[in-house]
Amino acid sequence: MLKERYPDRLIVLVLDHARIHHAKMVKEFLREEGQCFHFIYLPPYSPQLNPIERLWKWLKDMVIANVFHKDRNDIIQAITRFVHYIHERPEEVLQRLGCAG
């Protein structure tokens, strides 16, 4: 999809060291499409460089930490409320993720 949307551009993707990012399928993809993609891998064990880790921590702090959920549905509802909360507050999300001033 990225290649279709930006056909004449070099696309740089920043990846962590998740196992899937080193999979055979990814290596084959790069062999075929490598000329338009450049992967930059974050150093191993560097969650401070990966903004999604801050989002996961925020979710855990608001939804899971010190909270008793009576069942799976209760957890799903709490996560859904969190998702609605962050969708309504993009500036707060950017600040929390360290992407805004």
PDB file of C-alpha atoms in Angstrom:
ATOM      1  CA  MET A   1       0.000   0.000   0.000  1.00  0.00           C
ATOM      2  CA  LEU A   2       2.839   2.398   0.789  1.00  0.00           C
ATOM      3  CA  LYS A   3       4.499   1.689  -2.532  1.00  0.00           C
ATOM      4  CA  GLU A   4       1.226   2.337  -4.376  1.00  0.00           C
ATOM      5  CA  ARG A   5       0.619   5.574  -2.502  1.00  0.00           C
ATOM      6  CA  TYR A   6       4.188   6.854  -2.919  1.00  0.00           C
ATOM      7  CA  PRO A   7       5.418   5.213  -6.131  1.00  0.00           C
ATOM      8  CA  ASP A   8       8.331   7.581  -6.765  1.00  0.00           C
ATOM      9  CA  ARG A   9       9.632   7.895  -3.219  1.00  0.00           C
ATOM     10  CA  LEU A  10      12.121   6.126  -1.003  1.00  0.00           C
ATOM     11  CA  ILE A  11      10.118   4.841   1.957  1.00  0.00           C
ATOM     12  CA  VAL A  12      11.945   4.661   5.278  1.00  0.00           C
ATOM     13  CA  LEU A  13      10.461   2.442   7.960  1.00  0.00           C
ATOM     14  CA  VAL A  14      11.693   2.431  11.567  1.00  0.00           C
ATOM     15  CA  LEU A  15      11.280  -0.986  13.164  1.00  0.00           C
ATOM     16  CA  ASP A  16      11.956  -2.541  16.506  1.00  0.00           C
ATOM     17  CA  HIS A  17      13.400  -6.015  16.809  1.00  0.00           C
ATOM     18  CA  ALA A  18      10.108  -7.880  16.899  1.00  0.00           C
ATOM     19  CA  ARG A  19      10.575 -11.361  15.505  1.00  0.00           C
ATOM     20  CA  ILE A  20       8.216 -10.672  12.594  1.00  0.00           C
ATOM     21  CA  HIS A  21      10.457  -7.837  11.375  1.00  0.00           C
ATOM     22  CA  HIS A  22      13.220 -10.368  10.717  1.00  0.00           C
ATOM     23  CA  ALA A  23      10.996 -13.057   9.221  1.00  0.00           C
ATOM     24  CA  LYS A  24      11.799 -14.857   5.991  1.00  0.00           C
ATOM     25  CA  MET A  25       8.766 -13.189   4.396  1.00  0.00           C
ATOM     26  CA  VAL A  26      10.185  -9.721   5.192  1.00  0.00           C
ATOM     27  CA  LYS A  27      13.594 -10.629   3.773  1.00  0.00           C
ATOM     28  CA  GLU A  28      11.975 -11.922   0.579  1.00  0.00           C
ATOM     29  CA  PHE A  29       9.900  -8.763   0.323  1.00  0.00           C
ATOM     30  CA  LEU A  30      13.022  -6.623   0.610  1.00  0.00           C
ATOM     31  CA  ARG A  31      14.753  -8.642  -2.109  1.00  0.00           C
ATOM     32  CA  GLU A  32      11.824  -7.973  -4.447  1.00  0.00           C
ATOM     33  CA  GLU A  33      10.886  -4.442  -3.419  1.00  0.00           C
ATOM     34  CA  GLY A  34      14.067  -3.325  -1.677  1.00  0.00           C
ATOM     35  CA  GLN A  35      14.900  -0.495  -4.052  1.00  0.00           C
ATOM     36  CA  CYS A  36      12.052   1.680  -2.723  1.00  0.00           C
ATOM     37  CA  PHE A  37      12.244   0.682   0.974  1.00  0.00           C
ATOM     38  CA  HIS A  38      14.858   1.337   3.606  1.00  0.00           C
ATOM     39  CA  PHE A  39      14.513  -0.240   7.050  1.00  0.00           C
ATOM     40  CA  ILE A  40      16.096   1.330  10.107  1.00  0.00           C
ATOM     41  CA  TYR A  41      16.131  -0.968  13.112  1.00  0.00           C
ATOM     42  CA  LEU A  42      16.031   0.495  16.598  1.00  0.00           C
ATOM     43  CA  PRO A  43      18.723  -0.810  18.932  1.00  0.00           C
ATOM     44  CA  PRO A  44      17.687  -3.945  20.848  1.00  0.00           C
ATOM     45  CA  TYR A  45      16.044  -3.361  24.222  1.00  0.00           C
ATOM     46  CA  SER A  46      15.361   0.324  23.636  1.00  0.00           C
ATOM     47  CA  PRO A  47      11.687   0.889  24.459  1.00  0.00           C
ATOM     48  CA  GLN A  48      12.449   4.557  25.164  1.00  0.00           C
ATOM     49  CA  LEU A  49      12.965   5.023  21.406  1.00  0.00           C
ATOM     50  CA  ASN A  50       9.665   3.416  20.426  1.00  0.00           C
ATOM     51  CA  PRO A  51       6.627   5.680  20.994  1.00  0.00           C
ATOM     52  CA  ILE A  52       4.190   2.760  20.968  1.00  0.00           C
ATOM     53  CA  GLU A  53       5.781   1.525  24.196  1.00  0.00           C
ATOM     54  CA  ARG A  54       4.663   4.756  25.907  1.00  0.00           C
ATOM     55  CA  LEU A  55       1.141   4.190  24.603  1.00  0.00           C
ATOM     56  CA  TRP A  56       1.123   0.615  25.975  1.00  0.00           C
ATOM     57  CA  LYS A  57       2.354   1.916  29.357  1.00  0.00           C
ATOM     58  CA  TRP A  58      -0.357   4.574  29.414  1.00  0.00           C
ATOM     59  CA  LEU A  59      -3.008   1.963  28.586  1.00  0.00           C
ATOM     60  CA  LYS A  60      -1.702  -0.374  31.304  1.00  0.00           C
ATOM     61  CA  ASP A  61      -1.614   2.451  33.868  1.00  0.00           C
ATOM     62  CA  MET A  62      -5.183   3.540  33.093  1.00  0.00           C
ATOM     63  CA  VAL A  63      -6.843   0.200  32.374  1.00  0.00           C
ATOM     64  CA  ILE A  64      -4.952  -2.621  34.075  1.00  0.00           C
ATOM     65  CA  ALA A  65      -2.824  -1.395  36.983  1.00  0.00           C
ATOM     66  CA  ASN A  66      -4.545  -1.740  40.363  1.00  0.00           C
ATOM     67  CA  VAL A  67      -7.888  -2.520  38.740  1.00  0.00           C
ATOM     68  CA  PHE A  68      -9.980  -5.630  39.182  1.00  0.00           C
ATOM     69  CA  HIS A  69     -11.921  -6.558  36.059  1.00  0.00           C
ATOM     70  CA  LYS A  70     -14.756  -8.985  36.697  1.00  0.00           C
ATOM     71  CA  ASP A  71     -14.479 -10.666  33.286  1.00  0.00           C
ATOM     72  CA  ARG A  72     -13.084 -10.422  29.774  1.00  0.00           C
ATOM     73  CA  ASN A  73     -15.946  -8.187  28.616  1.00  0.00           C
ATOM     74  CA  ASP A  74     -15.159  -5.699  31.389  1.00  0.00           C
ATOM     75  CA  ILE A  75     -11.537  -5.484  30.187  1.00  0.00           C
ATOM     76  CA  ILE A  76     -12.684  -4.995  26.589  1.00  0.00           C
ATOM     77  CA  GLN A  77     -15.005  -2.172  27.659  1.00  0.00           C
ATOM     78  CA  ALA A  78     -12.206  -0.503  29.634  1.00  0.00           C
ATOM     79  CA  ILE A  79      -9.856  -0.693  26.643  1.00  0.00           C
ATOM     80  CA  THR A  80     -12.602   0.662  24.375  1.00  0.00           C
ATOM     81  CA  ARG A  81     -13.095   3.629  26.728  1.00  0.00           C
ATOM     82  CA  PHE A  82      -9.350   4.250  26.654  1.00  0.00           C
ATOM     83  CA  VAL A  83      -9.312   4.174  22.835  1.00  0.00           C
ATOM     84  CA  HIS A  84     -12.195   6.670  22.706  1.00  0.00           C
ATOM     85  CA  TYR A  85     -10.386   8.842  25.248  1.00  0.00           C
ATOM     86  CA  ILE A  86      -7.192   9.030  23.196  1.00  0.00           C
ATOM     87  CA  HIS A  87      -9.071   9.607  19.927  1.00  0.00           C
ATOM     88  CA  GLU A  88     -10.699  12.676  21.475  1.00  0.00           C
ATOM     89  CA  ARG A  89      -7.392  14.103  22.730  1.00  0.00           C
ATOM     90  CA  PRO A  90      -4.774  13.974  19.933  1.00  0.00           C
ATOM     91  CA  GLU A  91      -2.619  16.715  21.486  1.00  0.00           C
ATOM     92  CA  GLU A  92      -2.395  14.856  24.792  1.00  0.00           C
ATOM     93  CA  VAL A  93      -1.484  11.679  22.915  1.00  0.00           C
ATOM     94  CA  LEU A  94       1.315  13.447  21.030  1.00  0.00           C
ATOM     95  CA  GLN A  95       2.641  14.956  24.262  1.00  0.00           C
ATOM     96  CA  ARG A  96       2.546  11.610  26.068  1.00  0.00           C
ATOM     97  CA  LEU A  97       4.350   9.921  23.201  1.00  0.00           C
ATOM     98  CA  GLY A  98       7.009  12.626  23.150  1.00  0.00           C
ATOM     99  CA  CYS A  99       6.037  13.764  19.657  1.00  0.00           C
ATOM    100  CA  ALA A 100       4.880  17.305  20.500  1.00  0.00           C
ATOM    101  CA  GLY A 101       6.186  20.247  22.441  1.00  0.00           C
TER     102      GLY A 101
END
